[in-house]
Amino acid sequence: MPDPVALLHVPVLSDVAEYAYAATVEPPARLVFTAGACPLDAEGRVVAPGDHVAQARQVTANLETALGAAGARLTDVVKTTVYVASSQQADLVKVWEVVRDFFGDHDPPSTLLGVAVLGYTDQLVEVEAVAAVRTEA
């Protein structure tokens, strides 16, 4: 049975973006919406205060765990939103590189945002995702 997720690269749009510009989900599929994955360890502590890259690594690991709990894999992701608590574009780029590398060849559409503050003290990064998992017809 074919994968329900199709990532669309749009040739008439810039190829500078390191992600697909759109994604489609073919039925039958079950959608999975994650909460924003935060840079928390198993005890609920924010890891690596002040370190965008280390927090991005923790966030992506936590995101993969949350997806797995819902029966989804990284290749099932159809959209991500990446939040970075910084007004510096360089910080956003560092976080994006971690997220992009984490997904490997699977490059779902994504939005990257610099925000003023996130929910936990010392939190710099958060990533949420939408995934689609094939269901039996």
Short mmCIF file of C-alpha atoms in Angstrom, two decimals:
data_model
loop_
_atom_site.label_atom_id
_atom_site.label_comp_id
_atom_site.label_asym_id
_atom_site.label_seq_id
_atom_site.Cartn_x
_atom_site.Cartn_y
_atom_site.Cartn_z
CA MET A 1 0.00 0.00 0.00
CA PRO A 2 1.51 3.38 -0.95
CA ASP A 3 2.56 5.94 1.62
CA PRO A 4 -0.23 8.47 2.33
CA VAL A 5 2.23 11.41 2.45
CA ALA A 6 3.42 13.10 -0.74
CA LEU A 7 5.84 16.02 -0.48
CA LEU A 8 5.63 18.52 -3.32
CA HIS A 9 8.63 20.45 -4.55
CA VAL A 10 7.44 23.30 -6.73
CA PRO A 11 9.95 23.98 -9.53
CA VAL A 12 8.66 27.50 -10.28
CA LEU A 13 9.38 28.55 -6.68
CA SER A 14 12.89 29.13 -5.37
CA ASP A 15 14.95 26.04 -4.71
CA VAL A 16 16.75 27.85 -1.87
CA ALA A 17 14.24 26.53 0.68
CA GLU A 18 15.39 23.24 2.18
CA TYR A 19 11.92 21.76 2.41
CA ALA A 20 8.98 20.88 0.22
CA TYR A 21 6.58 23.74 -0.43
CA ALA A 22 3.48 21.61 0.06
CA ALA A 23 2.39 18.16 1.16
CA THR A 24 -0.67 16.08 0.45
CA VAL A 25 -2.26 13.25 2.41
CA GLU A 26 -4.11 10.53 0.52
CA PRO A 27 -6.90 8.63 2.26
CA PRO A 28 -7.24 6.48 4.15
CA ALA A 29 -4.91 8.08 6.68
CA ARG A 30 -5.04 8.95 10.37
CA LEU A 31 -3.74 12.43 11.23
CA VAL A 32 -1.44 12.91 14.21
CA PHE A 33 -1.00 16.38 15.74
CA THR A 34 1.80 16.82 18.25
CA ALA A 35 2.08 19.39 20.96
CA GLY A 36 5.17 21.51 20.69
CA ALA A 37 8.13 19.31 21.60
CA CYS A 38 10.18 21.09 24.25
CA PRO A 39 13.82 20.69 25.29
CA LEU A 40 12.94 18.78 28.47
CA ASP A 41 14.74 15.77 29.89
CA ALA A 42 12.94 12.81 31.48
CA GLU A 43 12.71 14.70 34.80
CA GLY A 44 11.06 17.71 33.14
CA ARG A 45 14.11 19.98 33.31
CA VAL A 46 15.08 22.27 30.42
CA VAL A 47 18.35 20.99 28.99
CA ALA A 48 21.26 23.17 27.91
CA PRO A 49 20.09 26.67 28.91
CA GLY A 50 21.51 29.21 26.46
CA ASP A 51 22.40 26.60 23.80
CA HIS A 52 20.07 26.68 20.79
CA VAL A 53 21.71 23.70 19.07
CA ALA A 54 21.67 21.39 22.10
CA GLN A 55 18.06 22.29 22.80
CA ALA A 56 17.13 21.63 19.16
CA ARG A 57 18.68 18.16 19.45
CA GLN A 58 16.65 17.41 22.59
CA VAL A 59 13.50 18.77 20.98
CA THR A 60 13.88 16.58 17.88
CA ALA A 61 14.50 13.50 20.01
CA ASN A 62 11.39 14.30 22.07
CA LEU A 63 9.38 14.90 18.89
CA GLU A 64 10.38 11.51 17.52
CA THR A 65 9.33 9.88 20.81
CA ALA A 66 5.94 11.62 20.76
CA LEU A 67 5.35 10.61 17.15
CA GLY A 68 6.28 7.03 17.98
CA ALA A 69 3.78 6.95 20.84
CA ALA A 70 1.10 7.83 18.27
CA GLY A 71 2.28 5.15 15.86
CA ALA A 72 3.95 7.64 13.50
CA ARG A 73 7.45 7.91 12.07
CA LEU A 74 9.44 10.91 10.87
CA THR A 75 8.59 10.03 7.28
CA ASP A 76 4.89 10.39 8.17
CA VAL A 77 5.32 14.09 9.01
CA VAL A 78 3.55 16.42 6.59
CA LYS A 79 4.22 19.79 8.32
CA THR A 80 6.35 21.25 11.09
CA THR A 81 6.47 24.58 12.85
CA VAL A 82 9.78 25.53 14.48
CA TYR A 83 9.83 28.21 17.17
CA VAL A 84 13.10 29.82 18.26
CA ALA A 85 13.24 32.30 21.13
CA SER A 86 15.59 34.78 19.49
CA SER A 87 15.58 37.87 17.34
CA GLN A 88 18.87 36.80 15.72
CA GLN A 89 18.56 35.14 12.34
CA ALA A 90 21.78 33.20 13.00
CA ASP A 91 20.10 31.44 15.94
CA LEU A 92 17.15 30.47 13.75
CA VAL A 93 19.51 29.10 11.10
CA LYS A 94 21.41 26.99 13.68
CA VAL A 95 18.18 25.47 14.95
CA TRP A 96 16.87 24.89 11.42
CA GLU A 97 20.05 23.03 10.48
CA VAL A 98 19.49 20.60 13.37
CA VAL A 99 15.83 20.08 12.44
CA ARG A 100 16.60 19.70 8.73
CA ASP A 101 19.38 17.19 9.39
CA PHE A 102 17.13 15.26 11.78
CA PHE A 103 14.56 14.67 9.04
CA GLY A 104 17.24 13.67 6.51
CA ASP A 105 15.86 13.17 3.01
CA HIS A 106 12.28 13.64 4.22
CA ASP A 107 11.77 17.41 3.93
CA PRO A 108 8.20 18.29 4.95
CA PRO A 109 6.91 21.85 4.61
CA SER A 110 7.97 23.88 7.60
CA THR A 111 7.58 27.30 9.11
CA LEU A 112 10.51 28.78 11.06
CA LEU A 113 9.69 31.58 13.50
CA GLY A 114 11.66 33.79 15.84
CA VAL A 115 9.57 34.49 18.93
CA ALA A 116 10.04 36.61 22.04
CA VAL A 117 9.59 33.89 24.65
CA LEU A 118 8.57 30.24 25.00
CA GLY A 119 6.75 28.46 27.83
CA TYR A 120 9.54 27.22 30.11
CA THR A 121 12.22 29.27 31.82
CA ASP A 122 15.42 29.04 29.70
CA GLN A 123 13.56 27.39 26.80
CA LEU A 124 14.87 28.47 23.39
CA VAL A 125 13.37 25.93 20.95
CA GLU A 126 10.04 24.20 20.32
CA VAL A 127 8.85 22.14 17.34
CA GLU A 128 5.34 20.91 16.56
CA ALA A 129 4.37 18.53 13.80
CA VAL A 130 1.44 17.09 11.88
CA ALA A 131 1.82 13.54 10.58
CA ALA A 132 -0.35 11.20 8.51
CA VAL A 133 -0.32 7.46 9.12
CA ARG A 134 -1.77 4.94 6.66
CA THR A 135 -4.91 3.23 7.97
CA GLU A 136 -6.62 0.11 6.68
CA ALA A 137 -9.24 0.88 4.06
#
